[in-house]
Coordinates of C-alpha atoms and ligand atoms in Angstrom, one line a residue:
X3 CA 59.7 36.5 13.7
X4 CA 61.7 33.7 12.6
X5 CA 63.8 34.3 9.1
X6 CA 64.1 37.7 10.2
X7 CA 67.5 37.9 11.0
X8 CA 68.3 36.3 7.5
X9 CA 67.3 39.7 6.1
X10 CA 69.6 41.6 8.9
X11 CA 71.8 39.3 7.8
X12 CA 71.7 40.1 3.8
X13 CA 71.3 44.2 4.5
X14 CA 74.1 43.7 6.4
X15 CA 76.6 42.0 3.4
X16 CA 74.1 44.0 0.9
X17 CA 75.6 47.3 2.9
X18 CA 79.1 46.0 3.2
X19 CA 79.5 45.2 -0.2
X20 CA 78.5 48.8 -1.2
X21 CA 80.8 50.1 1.6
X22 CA 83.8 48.5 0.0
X23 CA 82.8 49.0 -3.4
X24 CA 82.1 52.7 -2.7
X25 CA 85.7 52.6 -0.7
X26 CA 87.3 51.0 -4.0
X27 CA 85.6 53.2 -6.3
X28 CA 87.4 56.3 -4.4
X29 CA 90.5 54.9 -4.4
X30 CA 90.7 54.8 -7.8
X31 CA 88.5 58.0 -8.7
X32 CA 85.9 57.2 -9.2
X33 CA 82.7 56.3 -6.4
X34 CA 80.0 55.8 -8.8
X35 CA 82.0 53.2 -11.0
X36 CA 82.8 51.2 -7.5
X37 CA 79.0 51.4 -6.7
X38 CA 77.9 49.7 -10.1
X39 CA 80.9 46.9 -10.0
X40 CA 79.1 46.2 -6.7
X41 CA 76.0 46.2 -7.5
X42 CA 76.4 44.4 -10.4
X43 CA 78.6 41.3 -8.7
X44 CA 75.5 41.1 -6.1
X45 CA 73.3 40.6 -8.3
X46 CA 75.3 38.4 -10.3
X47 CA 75.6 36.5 -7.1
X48 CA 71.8 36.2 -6.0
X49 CA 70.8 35.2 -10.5
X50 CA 73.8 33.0 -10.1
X51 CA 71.9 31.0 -6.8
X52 CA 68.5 31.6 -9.0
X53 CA 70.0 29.5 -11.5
X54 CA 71.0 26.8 -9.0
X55 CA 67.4 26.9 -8.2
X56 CA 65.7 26.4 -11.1
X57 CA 68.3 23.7 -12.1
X58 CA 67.6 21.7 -8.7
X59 CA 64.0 21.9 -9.0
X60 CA 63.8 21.2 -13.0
X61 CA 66.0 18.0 -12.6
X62 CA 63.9 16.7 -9.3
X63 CA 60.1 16.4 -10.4
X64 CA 59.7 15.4 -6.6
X65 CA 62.3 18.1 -4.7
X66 CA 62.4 15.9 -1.7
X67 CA 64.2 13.0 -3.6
X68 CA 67.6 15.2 -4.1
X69 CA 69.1 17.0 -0.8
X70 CA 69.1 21.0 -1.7
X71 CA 72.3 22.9 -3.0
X72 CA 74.7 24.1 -0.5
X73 CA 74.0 27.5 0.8
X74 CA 73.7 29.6 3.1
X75 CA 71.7 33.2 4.4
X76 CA 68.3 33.9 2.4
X77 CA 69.0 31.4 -0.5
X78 CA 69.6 28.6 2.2
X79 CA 66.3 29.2 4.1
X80 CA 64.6 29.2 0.1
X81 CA 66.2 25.7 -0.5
X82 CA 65.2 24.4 3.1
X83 CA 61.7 25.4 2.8
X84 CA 61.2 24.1 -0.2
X85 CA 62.7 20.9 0.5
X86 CA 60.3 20.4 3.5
X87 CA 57.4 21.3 1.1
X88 CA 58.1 18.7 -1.1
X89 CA 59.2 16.1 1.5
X90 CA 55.2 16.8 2.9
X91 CA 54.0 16.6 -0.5
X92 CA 55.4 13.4 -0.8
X93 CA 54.6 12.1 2.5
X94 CA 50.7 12.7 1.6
X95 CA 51.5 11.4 -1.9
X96 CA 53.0 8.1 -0.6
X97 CA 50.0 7.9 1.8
X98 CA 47.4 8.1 -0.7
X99 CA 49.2 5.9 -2.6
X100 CA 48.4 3.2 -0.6
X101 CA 44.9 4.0 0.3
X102 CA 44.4 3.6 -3.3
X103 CA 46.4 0.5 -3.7
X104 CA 44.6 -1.0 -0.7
X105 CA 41.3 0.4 -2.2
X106 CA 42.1 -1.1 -5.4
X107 CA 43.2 -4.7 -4.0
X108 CA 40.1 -5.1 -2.0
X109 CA 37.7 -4.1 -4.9
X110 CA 39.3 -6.6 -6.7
X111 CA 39.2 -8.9 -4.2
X112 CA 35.2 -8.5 -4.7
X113 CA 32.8 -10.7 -5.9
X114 CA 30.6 -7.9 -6.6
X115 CA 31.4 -5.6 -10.1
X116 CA 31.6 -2.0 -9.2
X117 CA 31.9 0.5 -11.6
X118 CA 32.1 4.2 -11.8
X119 CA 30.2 6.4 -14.3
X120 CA 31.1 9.6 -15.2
X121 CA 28.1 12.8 -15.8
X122 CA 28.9 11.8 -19.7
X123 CA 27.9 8.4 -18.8
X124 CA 31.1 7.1 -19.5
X125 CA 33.5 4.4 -18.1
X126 CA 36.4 6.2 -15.3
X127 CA 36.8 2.9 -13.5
X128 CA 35.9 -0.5 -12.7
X129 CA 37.3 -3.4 -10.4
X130 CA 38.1 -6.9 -11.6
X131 CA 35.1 -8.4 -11.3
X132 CA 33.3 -5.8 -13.3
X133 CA 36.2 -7.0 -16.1
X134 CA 35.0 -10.0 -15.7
X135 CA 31.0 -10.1 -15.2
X136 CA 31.0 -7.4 -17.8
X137 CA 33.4 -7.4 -20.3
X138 CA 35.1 -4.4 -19.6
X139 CA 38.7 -3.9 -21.2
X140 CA 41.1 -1.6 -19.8
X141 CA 42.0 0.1 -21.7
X142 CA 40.5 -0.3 -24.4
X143 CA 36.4 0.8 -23.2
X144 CA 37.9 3.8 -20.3
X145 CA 36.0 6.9 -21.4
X146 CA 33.4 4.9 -23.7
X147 CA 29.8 4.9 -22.7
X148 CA 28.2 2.4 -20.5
X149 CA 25.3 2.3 -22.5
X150 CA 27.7 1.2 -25.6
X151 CA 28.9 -1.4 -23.5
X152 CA 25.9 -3.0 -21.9
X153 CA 24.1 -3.4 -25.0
X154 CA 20.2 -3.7 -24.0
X155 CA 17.7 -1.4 -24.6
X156 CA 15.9 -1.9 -21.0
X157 CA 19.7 -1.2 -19.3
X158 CA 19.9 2.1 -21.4
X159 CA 15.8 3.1 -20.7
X160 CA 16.4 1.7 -16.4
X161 CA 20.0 4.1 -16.8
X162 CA 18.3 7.0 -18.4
X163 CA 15.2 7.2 -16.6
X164 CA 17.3 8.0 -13.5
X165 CA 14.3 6.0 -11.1
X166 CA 16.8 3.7 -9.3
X167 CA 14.8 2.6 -6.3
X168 CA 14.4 -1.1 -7.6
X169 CA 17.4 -3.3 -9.2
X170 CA 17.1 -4.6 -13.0
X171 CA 17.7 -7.8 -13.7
X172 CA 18.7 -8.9 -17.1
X173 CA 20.6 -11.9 -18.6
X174 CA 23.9 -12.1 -19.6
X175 CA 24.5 -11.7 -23.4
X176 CA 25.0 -14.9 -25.3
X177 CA 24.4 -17.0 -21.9
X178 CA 20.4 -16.9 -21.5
X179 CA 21.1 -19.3 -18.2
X180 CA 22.5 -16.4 -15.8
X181 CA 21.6 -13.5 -14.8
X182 CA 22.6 -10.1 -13.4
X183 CA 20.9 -7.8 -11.1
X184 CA 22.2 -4.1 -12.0
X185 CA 22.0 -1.4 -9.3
X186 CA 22.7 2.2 -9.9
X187 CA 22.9 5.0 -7.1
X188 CA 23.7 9.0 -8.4
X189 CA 26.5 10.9 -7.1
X190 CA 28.6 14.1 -7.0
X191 CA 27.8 16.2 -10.3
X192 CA 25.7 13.6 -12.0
X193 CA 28.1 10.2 -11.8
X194 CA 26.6 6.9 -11.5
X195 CA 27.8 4.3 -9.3
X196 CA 26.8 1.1 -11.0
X197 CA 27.0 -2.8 -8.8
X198 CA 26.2 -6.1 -10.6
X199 CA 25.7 -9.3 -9.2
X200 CA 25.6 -12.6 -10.7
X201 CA 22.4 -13.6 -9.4
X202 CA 21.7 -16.7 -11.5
X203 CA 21.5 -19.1 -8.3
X204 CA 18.8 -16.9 -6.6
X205 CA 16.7 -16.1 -9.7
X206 CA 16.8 -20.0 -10.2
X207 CA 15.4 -20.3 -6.8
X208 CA 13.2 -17.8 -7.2
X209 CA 11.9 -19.8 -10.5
X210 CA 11.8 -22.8 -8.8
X211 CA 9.0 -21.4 -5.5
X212 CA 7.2 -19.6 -8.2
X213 CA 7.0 -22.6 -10.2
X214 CA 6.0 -24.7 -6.4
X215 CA 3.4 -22.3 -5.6
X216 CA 1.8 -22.5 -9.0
X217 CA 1.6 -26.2 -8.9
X218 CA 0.4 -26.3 -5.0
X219 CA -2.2 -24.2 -6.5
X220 CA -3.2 -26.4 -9.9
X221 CA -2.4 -29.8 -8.6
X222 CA -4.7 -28.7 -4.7
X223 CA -6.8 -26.2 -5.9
X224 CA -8.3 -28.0 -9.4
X225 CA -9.2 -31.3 -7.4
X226 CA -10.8 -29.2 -4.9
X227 CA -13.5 -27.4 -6.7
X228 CA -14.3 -30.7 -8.7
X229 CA -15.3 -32.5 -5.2
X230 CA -16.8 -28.8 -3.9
X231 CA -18.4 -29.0 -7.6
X232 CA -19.9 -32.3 -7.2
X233 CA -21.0 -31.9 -3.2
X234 CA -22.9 -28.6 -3.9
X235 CA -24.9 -30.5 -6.8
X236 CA -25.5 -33.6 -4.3
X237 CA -26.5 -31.0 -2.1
X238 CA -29.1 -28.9 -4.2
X239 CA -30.7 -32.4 -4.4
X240 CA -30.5 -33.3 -1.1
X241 CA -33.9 -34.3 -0.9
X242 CA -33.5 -37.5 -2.9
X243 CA -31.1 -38.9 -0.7
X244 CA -31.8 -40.8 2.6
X245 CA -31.9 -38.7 5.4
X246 CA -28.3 -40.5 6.8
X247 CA -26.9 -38.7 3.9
X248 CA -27.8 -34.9 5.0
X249 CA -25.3 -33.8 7.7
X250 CA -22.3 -35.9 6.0
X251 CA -23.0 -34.3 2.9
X252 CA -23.0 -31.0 5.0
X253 CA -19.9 -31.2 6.4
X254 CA -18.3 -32.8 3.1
X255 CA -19.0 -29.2 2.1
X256 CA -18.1 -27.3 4.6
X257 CA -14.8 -29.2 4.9
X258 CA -14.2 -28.9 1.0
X259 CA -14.8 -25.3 1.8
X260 CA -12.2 -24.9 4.5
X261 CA -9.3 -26.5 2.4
X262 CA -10.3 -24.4 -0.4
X263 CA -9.4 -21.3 1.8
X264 CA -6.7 -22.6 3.2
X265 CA -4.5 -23.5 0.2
X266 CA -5.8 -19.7 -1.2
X267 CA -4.7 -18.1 2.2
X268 CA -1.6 -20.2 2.5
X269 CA -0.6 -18.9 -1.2
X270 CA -0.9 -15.3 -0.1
X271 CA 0.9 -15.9 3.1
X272 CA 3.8 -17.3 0.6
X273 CA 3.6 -14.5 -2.0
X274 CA 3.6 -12.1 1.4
X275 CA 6.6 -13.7 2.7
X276 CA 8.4 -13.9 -0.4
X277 CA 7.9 -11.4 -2.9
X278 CA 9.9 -8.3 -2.1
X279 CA 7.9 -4.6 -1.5
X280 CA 7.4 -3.0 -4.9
X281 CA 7.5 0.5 -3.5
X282 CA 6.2 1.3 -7.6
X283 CA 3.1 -0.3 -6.3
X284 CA 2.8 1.6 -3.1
X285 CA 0.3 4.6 -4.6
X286 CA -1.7 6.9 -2.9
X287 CA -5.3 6.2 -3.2
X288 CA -8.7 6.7 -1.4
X289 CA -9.1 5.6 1.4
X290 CA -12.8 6.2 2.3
X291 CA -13.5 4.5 -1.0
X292 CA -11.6 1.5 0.1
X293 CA -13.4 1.2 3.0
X294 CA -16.7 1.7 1.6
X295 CA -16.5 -1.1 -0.7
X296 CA -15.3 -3.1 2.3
X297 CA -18.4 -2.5 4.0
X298 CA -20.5 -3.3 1.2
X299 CA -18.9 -6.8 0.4
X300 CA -18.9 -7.8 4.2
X301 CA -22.6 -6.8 4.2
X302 CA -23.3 -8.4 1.3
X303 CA -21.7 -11.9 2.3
X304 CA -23.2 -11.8 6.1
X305 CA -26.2 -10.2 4.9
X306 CA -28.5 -12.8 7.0
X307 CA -26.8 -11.5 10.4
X308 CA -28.3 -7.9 9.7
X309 CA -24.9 -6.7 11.4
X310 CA -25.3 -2.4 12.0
X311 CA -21.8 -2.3 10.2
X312 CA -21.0 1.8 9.7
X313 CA -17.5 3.9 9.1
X314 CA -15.9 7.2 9.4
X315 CA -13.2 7.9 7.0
X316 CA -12.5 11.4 5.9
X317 CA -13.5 11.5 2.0
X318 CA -10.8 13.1 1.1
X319 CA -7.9 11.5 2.6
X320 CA -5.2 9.6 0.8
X321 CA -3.3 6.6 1.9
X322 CA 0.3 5.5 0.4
X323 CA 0.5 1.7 -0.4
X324 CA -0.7 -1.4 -2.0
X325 CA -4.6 -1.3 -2.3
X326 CA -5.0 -4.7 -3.2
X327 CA -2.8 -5.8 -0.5
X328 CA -4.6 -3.2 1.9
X329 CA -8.1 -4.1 0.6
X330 CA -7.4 -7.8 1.8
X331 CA -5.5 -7.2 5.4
X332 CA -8.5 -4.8 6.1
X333 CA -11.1 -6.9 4.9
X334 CA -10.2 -10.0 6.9
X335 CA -10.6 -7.9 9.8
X336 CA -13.6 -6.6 9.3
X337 CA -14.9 -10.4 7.8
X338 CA -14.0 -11.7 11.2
X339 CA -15.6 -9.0 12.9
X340 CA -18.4 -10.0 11.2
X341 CA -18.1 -13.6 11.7
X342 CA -17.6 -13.4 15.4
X343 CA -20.4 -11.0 16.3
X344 CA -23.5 -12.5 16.8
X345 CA -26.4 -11.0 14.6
X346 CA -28.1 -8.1 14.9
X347 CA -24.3 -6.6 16.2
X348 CA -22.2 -3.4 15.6
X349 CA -19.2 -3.5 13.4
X350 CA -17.6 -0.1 13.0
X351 CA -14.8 1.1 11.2
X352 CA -12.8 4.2 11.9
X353 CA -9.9 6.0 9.9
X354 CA -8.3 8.8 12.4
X355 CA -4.9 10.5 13.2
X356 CA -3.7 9.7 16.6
X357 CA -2.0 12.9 17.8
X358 CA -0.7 11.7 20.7
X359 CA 1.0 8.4 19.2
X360 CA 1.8 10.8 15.8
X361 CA 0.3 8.1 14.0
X362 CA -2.2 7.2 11.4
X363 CA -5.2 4.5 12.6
X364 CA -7.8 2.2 10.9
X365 CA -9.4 0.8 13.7
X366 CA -12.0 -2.2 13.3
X367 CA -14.4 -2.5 16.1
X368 CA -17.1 -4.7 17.1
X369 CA -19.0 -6.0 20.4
X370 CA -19.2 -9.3 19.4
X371 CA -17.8 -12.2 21.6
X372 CA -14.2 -11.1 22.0
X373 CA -11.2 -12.3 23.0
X374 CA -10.0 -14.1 26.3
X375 CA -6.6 -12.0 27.1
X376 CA -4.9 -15.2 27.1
X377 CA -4.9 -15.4 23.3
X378 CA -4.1 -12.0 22.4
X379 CA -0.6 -12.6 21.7
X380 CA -0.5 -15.0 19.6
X381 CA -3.9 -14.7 17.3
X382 CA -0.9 -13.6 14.5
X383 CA 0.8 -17.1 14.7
X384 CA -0.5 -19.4 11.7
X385 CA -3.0 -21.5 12.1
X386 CA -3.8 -20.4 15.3
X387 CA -7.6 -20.2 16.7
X388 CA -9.3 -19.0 20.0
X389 CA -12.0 -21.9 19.3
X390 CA -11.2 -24.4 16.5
X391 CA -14.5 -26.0 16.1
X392 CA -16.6 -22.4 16.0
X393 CA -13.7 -21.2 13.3
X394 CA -14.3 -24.3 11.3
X395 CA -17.9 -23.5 11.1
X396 CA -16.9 -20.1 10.2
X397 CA -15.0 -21.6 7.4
X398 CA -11.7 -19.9 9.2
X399 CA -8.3 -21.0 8.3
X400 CA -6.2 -19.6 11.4
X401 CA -4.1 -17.9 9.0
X402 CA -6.2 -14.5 8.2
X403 CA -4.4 -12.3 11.0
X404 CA -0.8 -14.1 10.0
X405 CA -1.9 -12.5 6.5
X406 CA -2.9 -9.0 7.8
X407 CA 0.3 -8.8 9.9
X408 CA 2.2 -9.1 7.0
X409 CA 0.9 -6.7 4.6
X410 CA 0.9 -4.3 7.4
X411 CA 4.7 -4.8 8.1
X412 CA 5.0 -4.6 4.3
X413 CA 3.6 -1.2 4.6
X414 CA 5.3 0.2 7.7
X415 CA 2.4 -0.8 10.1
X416 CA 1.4 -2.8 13.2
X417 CA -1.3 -5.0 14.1
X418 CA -2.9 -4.0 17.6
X419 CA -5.2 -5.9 19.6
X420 CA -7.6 -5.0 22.5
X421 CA -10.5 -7.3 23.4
X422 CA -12.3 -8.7 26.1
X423 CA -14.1 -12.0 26.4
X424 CA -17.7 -11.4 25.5
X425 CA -17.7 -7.4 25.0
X426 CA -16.2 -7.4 21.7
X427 CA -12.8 -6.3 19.9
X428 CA -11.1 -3.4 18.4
X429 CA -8.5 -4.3 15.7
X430 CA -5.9 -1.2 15.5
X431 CA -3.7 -0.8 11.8
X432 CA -1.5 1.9 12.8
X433 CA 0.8 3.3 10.7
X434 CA 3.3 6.3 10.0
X435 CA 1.7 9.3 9.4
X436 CA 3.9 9.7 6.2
X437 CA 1.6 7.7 4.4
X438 CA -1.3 9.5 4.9
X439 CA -2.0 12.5 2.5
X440 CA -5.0 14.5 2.7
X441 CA -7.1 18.0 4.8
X442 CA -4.4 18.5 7.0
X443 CA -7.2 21.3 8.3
X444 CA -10.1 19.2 9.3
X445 CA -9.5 16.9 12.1
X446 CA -10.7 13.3 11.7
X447 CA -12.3 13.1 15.4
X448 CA -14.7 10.4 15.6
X449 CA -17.1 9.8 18.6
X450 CA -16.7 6.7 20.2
X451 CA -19.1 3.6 19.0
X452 CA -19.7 1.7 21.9
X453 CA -19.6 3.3 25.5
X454 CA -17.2 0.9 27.1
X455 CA -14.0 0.1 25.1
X456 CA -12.2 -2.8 26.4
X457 CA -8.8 -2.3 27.8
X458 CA -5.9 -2.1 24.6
X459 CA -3.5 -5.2 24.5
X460 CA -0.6 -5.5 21.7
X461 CA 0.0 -8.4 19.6
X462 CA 3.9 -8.8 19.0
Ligands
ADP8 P1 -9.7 -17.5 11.2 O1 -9.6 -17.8 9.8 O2 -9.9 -18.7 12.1 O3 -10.7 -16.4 11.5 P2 -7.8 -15.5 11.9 O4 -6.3 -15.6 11.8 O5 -8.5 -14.5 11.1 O6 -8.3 -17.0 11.6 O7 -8.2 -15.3 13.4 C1 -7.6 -16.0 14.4 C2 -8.5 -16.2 15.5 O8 -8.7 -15.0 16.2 C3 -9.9 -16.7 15.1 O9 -9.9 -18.1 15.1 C4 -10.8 -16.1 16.1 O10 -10.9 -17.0 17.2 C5 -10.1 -14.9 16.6 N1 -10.7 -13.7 16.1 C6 -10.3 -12.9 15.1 N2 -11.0 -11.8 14.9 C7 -11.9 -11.8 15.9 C8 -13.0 -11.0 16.3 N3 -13.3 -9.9 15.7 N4 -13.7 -11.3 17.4 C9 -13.4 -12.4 18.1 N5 -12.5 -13.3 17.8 C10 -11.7 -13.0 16.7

């Protein structure tokens, strides 16, 4: 065992200085007198190192700075050890040292104002740029509360209400023209991370396509249903204009019609494209309701083709998301299932779990013309149409399945696609079965509408 022999060592001078003290003591008479001289000079030996000890170690607050006392046996392995101690200690001190000085430099380096939060929601640290975007003194405001320092009442209720998911954005005190975007995250016992950005430029921006989109909207859409206003009187009184006049004025209207859907589908693809998820307005809701009031509207607008349109849904189940964003993606598939089967067809609309795929499935199905395989892959593009002059009669835009495909990928979904050139289609939402909630006991089996479903083809 190593040290070992520093005992044998000390026994061995511990026994020899008894042996001689003992031998001294009966020389002159007395044993038990030479015992306690030796005794008492060994221990006044080992407090004598002691205090050599405590004076090395008091006057070094880091051991490893001062080489140890001179010494030798026991007390020299003491000194030795506790000199490599603290020459590790001060390694690992030096080395985190720099972490944090590297730490420190490149936070400050940042653009981005990070600051840290204790469980009393005050102040323990913050990089430059938080001194900067925010105010913050050092150190002056370390250990005061954020809320004290950030002084609006939706930064206190967005700090306290703990639901960080989505970023606030609020304007900078005193400068209405920028603003900041504050993100929080929670961690360890309670602590708040807090990031700020200066967002000004992009909230400008933002402004500005809002702004765009409104006025594509007023300054297209108002001229448009005065001319739609106007041709739909002309039309009621058709009759007292020559007969040259009735299939212009017809497709004056139909065309007036068209635009009118475009600019309204081309605004939703916009807001789609643009406008971030809002996972606050991702609720579970019915879903066979949803569905039921699709079938009621489709019947009610292509009520002269006396379609057979029906739907399983279990009434129960739930789905997680948008349901004005879900009502529209699922009924412009189920409006173009009605405007591409002829009359008299079957339009079906089925909500099931697919076990295999561990997915959830709304499927839209009808045996109306179909789809040539051709097309298939790119019936999501804009503006894109299998047959332009039958979607203009149809009043299509090309830009309905651009639409659904978005608010399906805004929900975690895909659009797939399986048709076959005059048998009909099946449109397939699929999407995580985390977002359905519902009888987890009754399965949502469905029998098969038409005997022969056409072959399944994806749309990327
Ligand atoms: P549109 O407004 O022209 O209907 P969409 O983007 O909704 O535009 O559809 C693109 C094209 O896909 C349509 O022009 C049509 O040719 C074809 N299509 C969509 N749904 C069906 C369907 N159920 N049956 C046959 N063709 C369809």
């Amino acid at each position: 065992m190593p040290g070992l022999h520093y005992w044998r060592e000390e026994l061995l001078r511990l026994l020899a200085v008894l042996g001689l003290a003992a031998l001294a003591g009966w020389l002159a008479g007395d044993i038990a007198l030479g015992l306690l001289g030796g005794v008492s000079g060994y221990l006044a030996i080992h407090y004598w190192r002691l205090g050599r000890l405590r004076r090395w170690v008091q006057g070094n607050p880091s051991v490893s700075n001062a080489e140890p006392p001179e010494s030798f046996g026991l007390w020299g392995e003491v000194f030795d050890g506790i000199y490599q101690l603290g020459r590790q200690e001060q390694k690992a001190r030096d080395y985190l040292e720099r972490i944090i000085t590297k730490a420190q430099e490149s936070s400050a380096a940042l653009e981005i104002a990070v600051t840290m939060i204790d469980a009393q929601d005050c102040l323990v640290w913050w990089n430059l740029a938080a001194a900067k975007l925010l105010g913050f003194q050092n150190p002056q405001d370390l250990g005061r509360p954020v809320t004290n320092l950030v002084r609006d009442p939706r930064f206190a209720q967005y700090f306290h209400d703990a639901d960080y998911e989505e970023p606030l954005k609020l304007s900078v005190p005193g400068d209405q023209s920028r603003t900041l975007e504050f993100e929080l995250a929670l961690f360890g016992k309670q602590e708040r991370l807090m990031i700020v950005r200066d967002v000004t430029r992009v909230h400008r921006m933002e402004l500005m396509r809002e702004d765009f989109v409104g006025n594509v909207s007023h300054e297209l859409g108002t001229p448009l249903t005065v001319i739609k206003g106007y041709l739909e009187t002309i039309t009621d009184n058709v009759e007292d204009l020559g007969q040259q006049w009735h299939k212009p004025l017809a497709q004056m209207l139909q065309q007036a019609t068209r635009m009118e859907n475009i600019v309204r589908d081309l605004l939703t693809l916009t807001a789609l494209e643009t406008r971030a998820v809002k996972k606050r307005r991702q609720k579970p809701f019915n879903l066979a309701r949803l569905i039921d009031e699709i079938e009621q509207d489709t019947k009610q607008i292509h009520h002269a083709k006396e379609h057979e349109i029906s739907h399983h849904c279990d009434a129960e189940l739930e789905i997680i998301g948008d349901r004005s964003e879900l009502y529209s993606a699922l009924s412009n598939l189920v409006q173009n299932a009605a405007k591409y089967t002829p009359a008299g067809g079957a339009i079906r609309i089925e909500a099931e779990c697919d076990e295999a795929r561990e997915a959830f499935e709304i499927r839209v199905v009808d045996n109306g013309i179909g789809i040539d395989e051709q097309h298939i892959p790119r019936l999501t593009e804009r503006f894109y149409r299998v047959d332009v002059s039958r979607s203009s009669e149809t009043g299509g835009t090309g830009l309905g399945l651009a639409i659904v495909k978005h608010i399906l990928m805004r929900h975690d979904a895909e659009l797939h696609v399986s048709s076959e050139s005059g048998q009909g289609s099946v449109f397939t939402c699929r999407f995580p079965l985390e977002r359905i909630r519902g009888n987890e006991q009754s399965p949502l089996a469905v029998q098969a509408p038409f005997p022969d479903q056409p072959p399944r083809l994806n749309v990327h």
